[in-house]
């Protein structure tokens, strides 16, 4: 009998229970693959952040920006203290006591109280202009410091974000190159063992594949450094065992989700 005849005969010998078992396994395997794909997409997008999210988080949680905001609030409070010199000062007092003894037309012990008030307004003070000017200058300096901190930290966050995108793409490209070179090494090895090429072709392919290893390691370290700088800009503590942010474009995240 031919091979096709034997396969047909073997297929006809299969029991209906076995065929039904295979038919039942097919939808289960498809469902399992779908779950794995969705889980992989969720893991990929769980730590992914867009540039908009990075900038917003940097404004809210960056330590340098938070410190500059605290300095501005302190300067505003100090200005209120300096300006309190020009505010009027009011005092209210109520002396009270007990009066005893006997006088004509009065008898027994009586209490008494006297209300008094005092309002003071500064009309001239040599230190008043300098006090007001100092409060305004301190607020102005604190505002400028906050503006500088916001610009610097947002620039650092944006630079780290794009650096992470670039280095990860570069690492992916080099990984694909290494995979193709490894396949070429395997092909040259098979051809060498078959006597189709000399040993030099196989050695050359091996050297080319090994030359990419340090480049990929360097690119990966560069990517991790960009991730660390991005986490610092966003106010994430790497020592707290928190996952480092993964830079992603909004289009990539939407593609992974869909």
PDB file of C-alpha atoms in Angstrom:
ATOM      1  CA  UNK A   1       0.000   0.000   0.000  1.00  0.00           C
ATOM      2  CA  UNK A   2       1.084   3.617  -0.543  1.00  0.00           C
ATOM      3  CA  UNK A   3       1.769   6.045   2.295  1.00  0.00           C
ATOM      4  CA  UNK A   4      -1.488   7.903   1.648  1.00  0.00           C
ATOM      5  CA  UNK A   5      -3.408   4.635   1.784  1.00  0.00           C
ATOM      6  CA  UNK A   6      -1.831   3.744   5.108  1.00  0.00           C
ATOM      7  CA  UNK A   7      -2.675   7.175   6.524  1.00  0.00           C
ATOM      8  CA  UNK A   8      -6.276   6.851   5.355  1.00  0.00           C
ATOM      9  CA  UNK A   9      -6.484   3.396   6.856  1.00  0.00           C
ATOM     10  CA  UNK A  10      -5.041   4.617  10.153  1.00  0.00           C
ATOM     11  CA  UNK A  11      -7.510   7.499  10.194  1.00  0.00           C
ATOM     12  CA  UNK A  12     -10.404   5.109   9.618  1.00  0.00           C
ATOM     13  CA  UNK A  13      -9.277   2.976  12.560  1.00  0.00           C
ATOM     14  CA  UNK A  14      -9.573   5.903  14.992  1.00  0.00           C
ATOM     15  CA  UNK A  15     -12.487   5.545  17.351  1.00  0.00           C
ATOM     16  CA  UNK A  16     -15.338   8.108  17.401  1.00  0.00           C
ATOM     17  CA  UNK A  17     -14.505   8.849  21.063  1.00  0.00           C
ATOM     18  CA  UNK A  18     -10.944   9.855  20.133  1.00  0.00           C
ATOM     19  CA  UNK A  19     -12.174  12.079  17.303  1.00  0.00           C
ATOM     20  CA  UNK A  20     -14.670  13.741  19.612  1.00  0.00           C
ATOM     21  CA  UNK A  21     -11.890  14.268  22.167  1.00  0.00           C
ATOM     22  CA  UNK A  22      -9.760  16.104  19.608  1.00  0.00           C
ATOM     23  CA  UNK A  23     -12.727  18.174  18.467  1.00  0.00           C
ATOM     24  CA  UNK A  24     -13.379  19.224  22.091  1.00  0.00           C
ATOM     25  CA  UNK A  25      -9.738  20.147  22.636  1.00  0.00           C
ATOM     26  CA  UNK A  26      -9.619  22.562  19.706  1.00  0.00           C
ATOM     27  CA  UNK A  27     -11.867  25.286  21.201  1.00  0.00           C
ATOM     28  CA  UNK A  28     -10.148  24.906  24.581  1.00  0.00           C
ATOM     29  CA  UNK A  29      -6.738  25.393  22.971  1.00  0.00           C
ATOM     30  CA  UNK A  30      -8.002  28.446  21.065  1.00  0.00           C
ATOM     31  CA  UNK A  31      -9.428  29.930  24.264  1.00  0.00           C
ATOM     32  CA  UNK A  32      -6.159  29.279  26.087  1.00  0.00           C
ATOM     33  CA  UNK A  33      -4.187  31.048  23.352  1.00  0.00           C
ATOM     34  CA  UNK A  34      -6.572  34.016  23.521  1.00  0.00           C
ATOM     35  CA  UNK A  35      -6.138  34.267  27.301  1.00  0.00           C
ATOM     36  CA  UNK A  36      -2.358  34.108  26.974  1.00  0.00           C
ATOM     37  CA  UNK A  37      -2.365  36.849  24.335  1.00  0.00           C
ATOM     38  CA  UNK A  38      -4.577  39.097  26.477  1.00  0.00           C
ATOM     39  CA  UNK A  39      -2.402  38.434  29.537  1.00  0.00           C
ATOM     40  CA  UNK A  40       0.727  39.295  27.596  1.00  0.00           C
ATOM     41  CA  UNK A  41      -0.855  42.521  26.388  1.00  0.00           C
ATOM     42  CA  UNK A  42      -1.893  43.418  29.945  1.00  0.00           C
ATOM     43  CA  UNK A  43       1.598  42.782  31.279  1.00  0.00           C
ATOM     44  CA  UNK A  44       3.075  44.863  28.491  1.00  0.00           C
ATOM     45  CA  UNK A  45       0.770  47.825  29.157  1.00  0.00           C
ATOM     46  CA  UNK A  46       0.691  47.533  32.963  1.00  0.00           C
ATOM     47  CA  UNK A  47       3.878  49.555  33.430  1.00  0.00           C
ATOM     48  CA  UNK A  48       3.638  51.470  30.152  1.00  0.00           C
ATOM     49  CA  UNK A  49       3.391  55.248  30.365  1.00  0.00           C
ATOM     50  CA  UNK A  50       2.900  57.850  27.666  1.00  0.00           C
ATOM     51  CA  UNK A  51       4.683  61.177  27.477  1.00  0.00           C
ATOM     52  CA  UNK A  52       1.582  62.981  28.734  1.00  0.00           C
ATOM     53  CA  UNK A  53       1.415  60.723  31.801  1.00  0.00           C
ATOM     54  CA  UNK A  54       5.129  61.216  32.447  1.00  0.00           C
ATOM     55  CA  UNK A  55       4.882  65.012  32.352  1.00  0.00           C
ATOM     56  CA  UNK A  56       1.752  65.080  34.529  1.00  0.00           C
ATOM     57  CA  UNK A  57       3.275  62.750  37.127  1.00  0.00           C
ATOM     58  CA  UNK A  58       6.494  64.767  37.105  1.00  0.00           C
ATOM     59  CA  UNK A  59       4.564  67.951  37.894  1.00  0.00           C
ATOM     60  CA  UNK A  60       2.743  66.243  40.752  1.00  0.00           C
ATOM     61  CA  UNK A  61       5.429  64.074  42.370  1.00  0.00           C
ATOM     62  CA  UNK A  62       8.877  65.298  41.350  1.00  0.00           C
ATOM     63  CA  UNK A  63      10.900  66.024  44.549  1.00  0.00           C
ATOM     64  CA  UNK A  64      12.598  69.152  43.155  1.00  0.00           C
ATOM     65  CA  UNK A  65       9.283  70.644  42.032  1.00  0.00           C
ATOM     66  CA  UNK A  66       7.645  69.796  45.356  1.00  0.00           C
ATOM     67  CA  UNK A  67      10.501  71.475  47.215  1.00  0.00           C
ATOM     68  CA  UNK A  68      10.176  74.602  45.054  1.00  0.00           C
ATOM     69  CA  UNK A  69       6.414  74.684  45.715  1.00  0.00           C
ATOM     70  CA  UNK A  70       7.047  74.488  49.460  1.00  0.00           C
ATOM     71  CA  UNK A  71       9.530  77.352  49.174  1.00  0.00           C
ATOM     72  CA  UNK A  72       6.926  79.483  47.373  1.00  0.00           C
ATOM     73  CA  UNK A  73       4.296  78.783  50.038  1.00  0.00           C
ATOM     74  CA  UNK A  74       6.795  79.701  52.738  1.00  0.00           C
ATOM     75  CA  UNK A  75       7.650  82.960  50.950  1.00  0.00           C
ATOM     76  CA  UNK A  76       3.954  83.874  50.661  1.00  0.00           C
ATOM     77  CA  UNK A  77       3.480  83.287  54.391  1.00  0.00           C
ATOM     78  CA  UNK A  78       6.566  85.344  55.182  1.00  0.00           C
ATOM     79  CA  UNK A  79       5.221  88.191  53.051  1.00  0.00           C
ATOM     80  CA  UNK A  80       2.059  88.240  55.155  1.00  0.00           C
ATOM     81  CA  UNK A  81       4.234  88.636  58.240  1.00  0.00           C
ATOM     82  CA  UNK A  82       6.106  91.562  56.664  1.00  0.00           C
ATOM     83  CA  UNK A  83       2.851  93.221  55.586  1.00  0.00           C
ATOM     84  CA  UNK A  84       1.318  92.881  59.031  1.00  0.00           C
ATOM     85  CA  UNK A  85       3.262  96.012  60.022  1.00  0.00           C
ATOM     86  CA  UNK A  86       0.871  98.247  58.046  1.00  0.00           C
ATOM     87  CA  UNK A  87      -2.265  96.622  59.432  1.00  0.00           C
ATOM     88  CA  UNK A  88      -4.154  98.406  62.231  1.00  0.00           C
ATOM     89  CA  UNK A  89      -3.788  97.014  65.720  1.00  0.00           C
ATOM     90  CA  UNK A  90      -6.877  96.780  67.931  1.00  0.00           C
ATOM     91  CA  UNK A  91      -7.005  96.020  71.646  1.00  0.00           C
ATOM     92  CA  UNK A  92     -10.059  95.455  73.810  1.00  0.00           C
ATOM     93  CA  UNK A  93     -10.028  95.318  77.593  1.00  0.00           C
ATOM     94  CA  UNK A  94     -12.732  94.893  80.248  1.00  0.00           C
ATOM     95  CA  UNK A  95     -11.492  95.683  83.790  1.00  0.00           C
ATOM     96  CA  UNK A  96     -13.864  94.319  86.470  1.00  0.00           C
ATOM     97  CA  UNK A  97     -14.029  94.308  90.258  1.00  0.00           C
ATOM     98  CA  UNK A  98     -16.144  94.212  93.415  1.00  0.00           C
ATOM     99  CA  UNK A  99     -17.162  97.258  95.432  1.00  0.00           C
ATOM    100  CA  UNK A 100     -18.091  96.962  99.102  1.00  0.00           C
ATOM    101  CA  UNK A 101     -18.966  99.220 102.017  1.00  0.00           C
ATOM    102  CA  UNK A 102     -21.795 101.536 102.942  1.00  0.00           C
ATOM    103  CA  UNK A 103     -22.321 104.975 101.563  1.00  0.00           C
ATOM    104  CA  UNK A 104     -25.243 107.367 101.501  1.00  0.00           C
ATOM    105  CA  UNK A 105     -27.945 105.835  99.359  1.00  0.00           C
ATOM    106  CA  UNK A 106     -26.037 102.582  98.789  1.00  0.00           C
ATOM    107  CA  UNK A 107     -25.666  99.450 100.764  1.00  0.00           C
ATOM    108  CA  UNK A 108     -24.151  96.014 100.318  1.00  0.00           C
ATOM    109  CA  UNK A 109     -21.518  94.693  97.910  1.00  0.00           C
ATOM    110  CA  UNK A 110     -21.723  95.405  94.194  1.00  0.00           C
ATOM    111  CA  UNK A 111     -19.690  94.407  91.180  1.00  0.00           C
ATOM    112  CA  UNK A 112     -18.516  96.687  88.427  1.00  0.00           C
ATOM    113  CA  UNK A 113     -16.928  96.424  84.969  1.00  0.00           C
ATOM    114  CA  UNK A 114     -15.464  98.983  82.582  1.00  0.00           C
ATOM    115  CA  UNK A 115     -15.039  98.338  78.868  1.00  0.00           C
ATOM    116  CA  UNK A 116     -12.298 100.026  76.878  1.00  0.00           C
ATOM    117  CA  UNK A 117     -10.846  99.746  73.395  1.00  0.00           C
ATOM    118  CA  UNK A 118      -7.662 100.847  71.680  1.00  0.00           C
ATOM    119  CA  UNK A 119      -7.000 101.165  67.916  1.00  0.00           C
ATOM    120  CA  UNK A 120      -3.501 101.868  66.643  1.00  0.00           C
ATOM    121  CA  UNK A 121      -2.653 102.628  63.015  1.00  0.00           C
ATOM    122  CA  UNK A 122       0.915 103.152  61.846  1.00  0.00           C
ATOM    123  CA  UNK A 123       1.155 106.377  59.847  1.00  0.00           C
ATOM    124  CA  UNK A 124       4.916 106.599  59.479  1.00  0.00           C
ATOM    125  CA  UNK A 125       7.583 103.936  59.862  1.00  0.00           C
ATOM    126  CA  UNK A 126      11.025 104.113  58.295  1.00  0.00           C
ATOM    127  CA  UNK A 127      11.241 100.332  57.967  1.00  0.00           C
ATOM    128  CA  UNK A 128       7.830  99.933  56.340  1.00  0.00           C
ATOM    129  CA  UNK A 129       8.841 100.257  52.636  1.00  0.00           C
ATOM    130  CA  UNK A 130      11.787  97.904  52.992  1.00  0.00           C
ATOM    131  CA  UNK A 131       9.635  95.369  54.825  1.00  0.00           C
ATOM    132  CA  UNK A 132       7.025  95.343  52.062  1.00  0.00           C
ATOM    133  CA  UNK A 133       9.703  95.253  49.387  1.00  0.00           C
ATOM    134  CA  UNK A 134      11.457  92.309  51.051  1.00  0.00           C
ATOM    135  CA  UNK A 135       8.267  90.277  51.154  1.00  0.00           C
ATOM    136  CA  UNK A 136       7.567  90.903  47.455  1.00  0.00           C
ATOM    137  CA  UNK A 137      11.148  90.088  46.462  1.00  0.00           C
ATOM    138  CA  UNK A 138      11.135  86.803  48.371  1.00  0.00           C
ATOM    139  CA  UNK A 139       7.903  85.740  46.664  1.00  0.00           C
ATOM    140  CA  UNK A 140       9.306  86.726  43.256  1.00  0.00           C
ATOM    141  CA  UNK A 141      12.489  84.712  43.865  1.00  0.00           C
ATOM    142  CA  UNK A 142      10.479  81.685  44.990  1.00  0.00           C
ATOM    143  CA  UNK A 143       8.310  81.911  41.870  1.00  0.00           C
ATOM    144  CA  UNK A 144      11.366  82.052  39.625  1.00  0.00           C
ATOM    145  CA  UNK A 145      12.889  79.068  41.416  1.00  0.00           C
ATOM    146  CA  UNK A 146       9.675  77.125  40.903  1.00  0.00           C
ATOM    147  CA  UNK A 147       9.613  78.016  37.195  1.00  0.00           C
ATOM    148  CA  UNK A 148      13.234  76.937  36.773  1.00  0.00           C
ATOM    149  CA  UNK A 149      12.602  73.650  38.606  1.00  0.00           C
ATOM    150  CA  UNK A 150       9.519  72.890  36.476  1.00  0.00           C
ATOM    151  CA  UNK A 151      11.343  73.598  33.196  1.00  0.00           C
ATOM    152  CA  UNK A 152      14.431  71.591  34.159  1.00  0.00           C
ATOM    153  CA  UNK A 153      12.564  68.579  35.519  1.00  0.00           C
ATOM    154  CA  UNK A 154      10.098  68.418  32.614  1.00  0.00           C
ATOM    155  CA  UNK A 155      12.998  68.615  30.170  1.00  0.00           C
ATOM    156  CA  UNK A 156      14.811  65.824  32.032  1.00  0.00           C
ATOM    157  CA  UNK A 157      11.658  63.675  32.043  1.00  0.00           C
ATOM    158  CA  UNK A 158      11.040  64.264  28.333  1.00  0.00           C
ATOM    159  CA  UNK A 159      14.668  63.472  27.499  1.00  0.00           C
ATOM    160  CA  UNK A 160      14.608  60.271  29.564  1.00  0.00           C
ATOM    161  CA  UNK A 161      11.326  59.226  27.929  1.00  0.00           C
ATOM    162  CA  UNK A 162      12.618  59.589  24.372  1.00  0.00           C
ATOM    163  CA  UNK A 163      15.954  58.026  25.316  1.00  0.00           C
ATOM    164  CA  UNK A 164      14.123  54.978  26.682  1.00  0.00           C
ATOM    165  CA  UNK A 165      12.086  54.696  23.483  1.00  0.00           C
ATOM    166  CA  UNK A 166      15.180  54.989  21.285  1.00  0.00           C
ATOM    167  CA  UNK A 167      17.354  52.547  23.227  1.00  0.00           C
ATOM    168  CA  UNK A 168      14.613  49.941  23.450  1.00  0.00           C
ATOM    169  CA  UNK A 169      13.992  50.158  19.714  1.00  0.00           C
ATOM    170  CA  UNK A 170      17.726  49.930  19.096  1.00  0.00           C
ATOM    171  CA  UNK A 171      17.985  46.894  21.350  1.00  0.00           C
ATOM    172  CA  UNK A 172      15.088  45.236  19.526  1.00  0.00           C
ATOM    173  CA  UNK A 173      16.712  45.855  16.136  1.00  0.00           C
ATOM    174  CA  UNK A 174      20.022  44.442  17.307  1.00  0.00           C
ATOM    175  CA  UNK A 175      18.290  41.397  18.793  1.00  0.00           C
ATOM    176  CA  UNK A 176      16.710  40.730  15.407  1.00  0.00           C
ATOM    177  CA  UNK A 177      20.109  41.124  13.767  1.00  0.00           C
ATOM    178  CA  UNK A 178      21.658  38.685  16.219  1.00  0.00           C
ATOM    179  CA  UNK A 179      18.862  36.187  15.590  1.00  0.00           C
ATOM    180  CA  UNK A 180      19.448  36.351  11.825  1.00  0.00           C
ATOM    181  CA  UNK A 181      23.194  36.025  12.311  1.00  0.00           C
ATOM    182  CA  UNK A 182      22.701  32.994  14.544  1.00  0.00           C
ATOM    183  CA  UNK A 183      20.521  31.422  11.884  1.00  0.00           C
ATOM    184  CA  UNK A 184      23.275  32.183   9.396  1.00  0.00           C
ATOM    185  CA  UNK A 185      25.793  30.502  11.711  1.00  0.00           C
ATOM    186  CA  UNK A 186      23.616  27.399  11.879  1.00  0.00           C
ATOM    187  CA  UNK A 187      23.268  27.394   8.096  1.00  0.00           C
ATOM    188  CA  UNK A 188      27.016  27.798   7.547  1.00  0.00           C
ATOM    189  CA  UNK A 189      27.683  25.045  10.058  1.00  0.00           C
ATOM    190  CA  UNK A 190      25.403  22.652   8.205  1.00  0.00           C
ATOM    191  CA  UNK A 191      26.998  23.597   4.887  1.00  0.00           C
ATOM    192  CA  UNK A 192      30.472  23.144   6.373  1.00  0.00           C
ATOM    193  CA  UNK A 193      29.590  19.733   7.741  1.00  0.00           C
ATOM    194  CA  UNK A 194      28.177  18.837   4.336  1.00  0.00           C
ATOM    195  CA  UNK A 195      31.416  19.937   2.683  1.00  0.00           C
ATOM    196  CA  UNK A 196      29.844  22.761   0.662  1.00  0.00           C
ATOM    197  CA  UNK A 197      31.922  25.600   2.188  1.00  0.00           C
ATOM    198  CA  UNK A 198      35.278  25.823   3.894  1.00  0.00           C
ATOM    199  CA  UNK A 199      35.828  26.472   7.583  1.00  0.00           C
ATOM    200  CA  UNK A 200      36.529  30.171   6.988  1.00  0.00           C
ATOM    201  CA  UNK A 201      32.918  30.926   6.031  1.00  0.00           C
ATOM    202  CA  UNK A 202      31.660  29.228   9.199  1.00  0.00           C
ATOM    203  CA  UNK A 203      34.217  31.084  11.367  1.00  0.00           C
ATOM    204  CA  UNK A 204      33.338  34.430   9.752  1.00  0.00           C
ATOM    205  CA  UNK A 205      29.629  33.936  10.448  1.00  0.00           C
ATOM    206  CA  UNK A 206      30.413  33.033  14.069  1.00  0.00           C
ATOM    207  CA  UNK A 207      32.534  36.151  14.579  1.00  0.00           C
ATOM    208  CA  UNK A 208      29.844  38.402  13.106  1.00  0.00           C
ATOM    209  CA  UNK A 209      27.237  36.946  15.453  1.00  0.00           C
ATOM    210  CA  UNK A 210      29.468  37.327  18.529  1.00  0.00           C
ATOM    211  CA  UNK A 211      30.302  40.962  17.721  1.00  0.00           C
ATOM    212  CA  UNK A 212      26.703  42.000  18.470  1.00  0.00           C
ATOM    213  CA  UNK A 213      26.718  40.644  22.044  1.00  0.00           C
ATOM    214  CA  UNK A 214      28.609  43.549  23.688  1.00  0.00           C
ATOM    215  CA  UNK A 215      26.616  46.059  21.642  1.00  0.00           C
ATOM    216  CA  UNK A 216      23.328  44.591  22.846  1.00  0.00           C
ATOM    217  CA  UNK A 217      24.529  44.542  26.451  1.00  0.00           C
ATOM    218  CA  UNK A 218      25.630  48.185  26.191  1.00  0.00           C
ATOM    219  CA  UNK A 219      22.292  49.185  24.691  1.00  0.00           C
ATOM    220  CA  UNK A 220      20.421  47.350  27.452  1.00  0.00           C
ATOM    221  CA  UNK A 221      22.418  49.158  30.143  1.00  0.00           C
ATOM    222  CA  UNK A 222      21.686  52.442  28.384  1.00  0.00           C
ATOM    223  CA  UNK A 223      17.979  51.588  28.415  1.00  0.00           C
ATOM    224  CA  UNK A 224      18.021  50.716  32.118  1.00  0.00           C
ATOM    225  CA  UNK A 225      19.781  54.013  32.859  1.00  0.00           C
ATOM    226  CA  UNK A 226      17.071  55.891  30.924  1.00  0.00           C
ATOM    227  CA  UNK A 227      14.397  53.999  32.870  1.00  0.00           C
ATOM    228  CA  UNK A 228      16.055  54.970  36.156  1.00  0.00           C
ATOM    229  CA  UNK A 229      16.213  58.646  35.176  1.00  0.00           C
ATOM    230  CA  UNK A 230      12.580  58.508  34.095  1.00  0.00           C
ATOM    231  CA  UNK A 231      11.573  57.015  37.445  1.00  0.00           C
ATOM    232  CA  UNK A 232      13.523  59.696  39.325  1.00  0.00           C
ATOM    233  CA  UNK A 233      11.837  62.449  37.323  1.00  0.00           C
ATOM    234  CA  UNK A 234       8.403  60.947  38.059  1.00  0.00           C
ATOM    235  CA  UNK A 235       9.152  60.672  41.774  1.00  0.00           C
ATOM    236  CA  UNK A 236       9.240  56.856  41.808  1.00  0.00           C
ATOM    237  CA  UNK A 237      11.612  55.309  44.321  1.00  0.00           C
ATOM    238  CA  UNK A 238      13.486  52.431  42.610  1.00  0.00           C
ATOM    239  CA  UNK A 239      14.492  51.016  46.006  1.00  0.00           C
ATOM    240  CA  UNK A 240      10.833  50.485  46.952  1.00  0.00           C
ATOM    241  CA  UNK A 241      10.627  47.422  44.636  1.00  0.00           C
ATOM    242  CA  UNK A 242       8.280  49.341  42.353  1.00  0.00           C
ATOM    243  CA  UNK A 243       8.296  48.475  38.663  1.00  0.00           C
ATOM    244  CA  UNK A 244      10.197  50.967  36.553  1.00  0.00           C
ATOM    245  CA  UNK A 245       8.101  52.825  33.981  1.00  0.00           C
ATOM    246  CA  UNK A 246       8.054  51.540  30.405  1.00  0.00           C
ATOM    247  CA  UNK A 247       8.051  54.343  27.853  1.00  0.00           C
ATOM    248  CA  UNK A 248       5.356  53.823  25.232  1.00  0.00           C
ATOM    249  CA  UNK A 249       3.581  55.962  22.671  1.00  0.00           C
ATOM    250  CA  UNK A 250      -0.166  56.309  22.915  1.00  0.00           C
ATOM    251  CA  UNK A 251      -0.546  54.516  19.573  1.00  0.00           C
ATOM    252  CA  UNK A 252       1.465  51.518  20.801  1.00  0.00           C
ATOM    253  CA  UNK A 253      -0.610  51.194  23.979  1.00  0.00           C
ATOM    254  CA  UNK A 254      -3.910  51.363  22.086  1.00  0.00           C
ATOM    255  CA  UNK A 255      -2.607  48.750  19.618  1.00  0.00           C
ATOM    256  CA  UNK A 256      -1.612  46.412  22.463  1.00  0.00           C
ATOM    257  CA  UNK A 257      -4.983  46.823  24.190  1.00  0.00           C
ATOM    258  CA  UNK A 258      -6.976  46.166  21.026  1.00  0.00           C
TER     259      UNK A 258
END
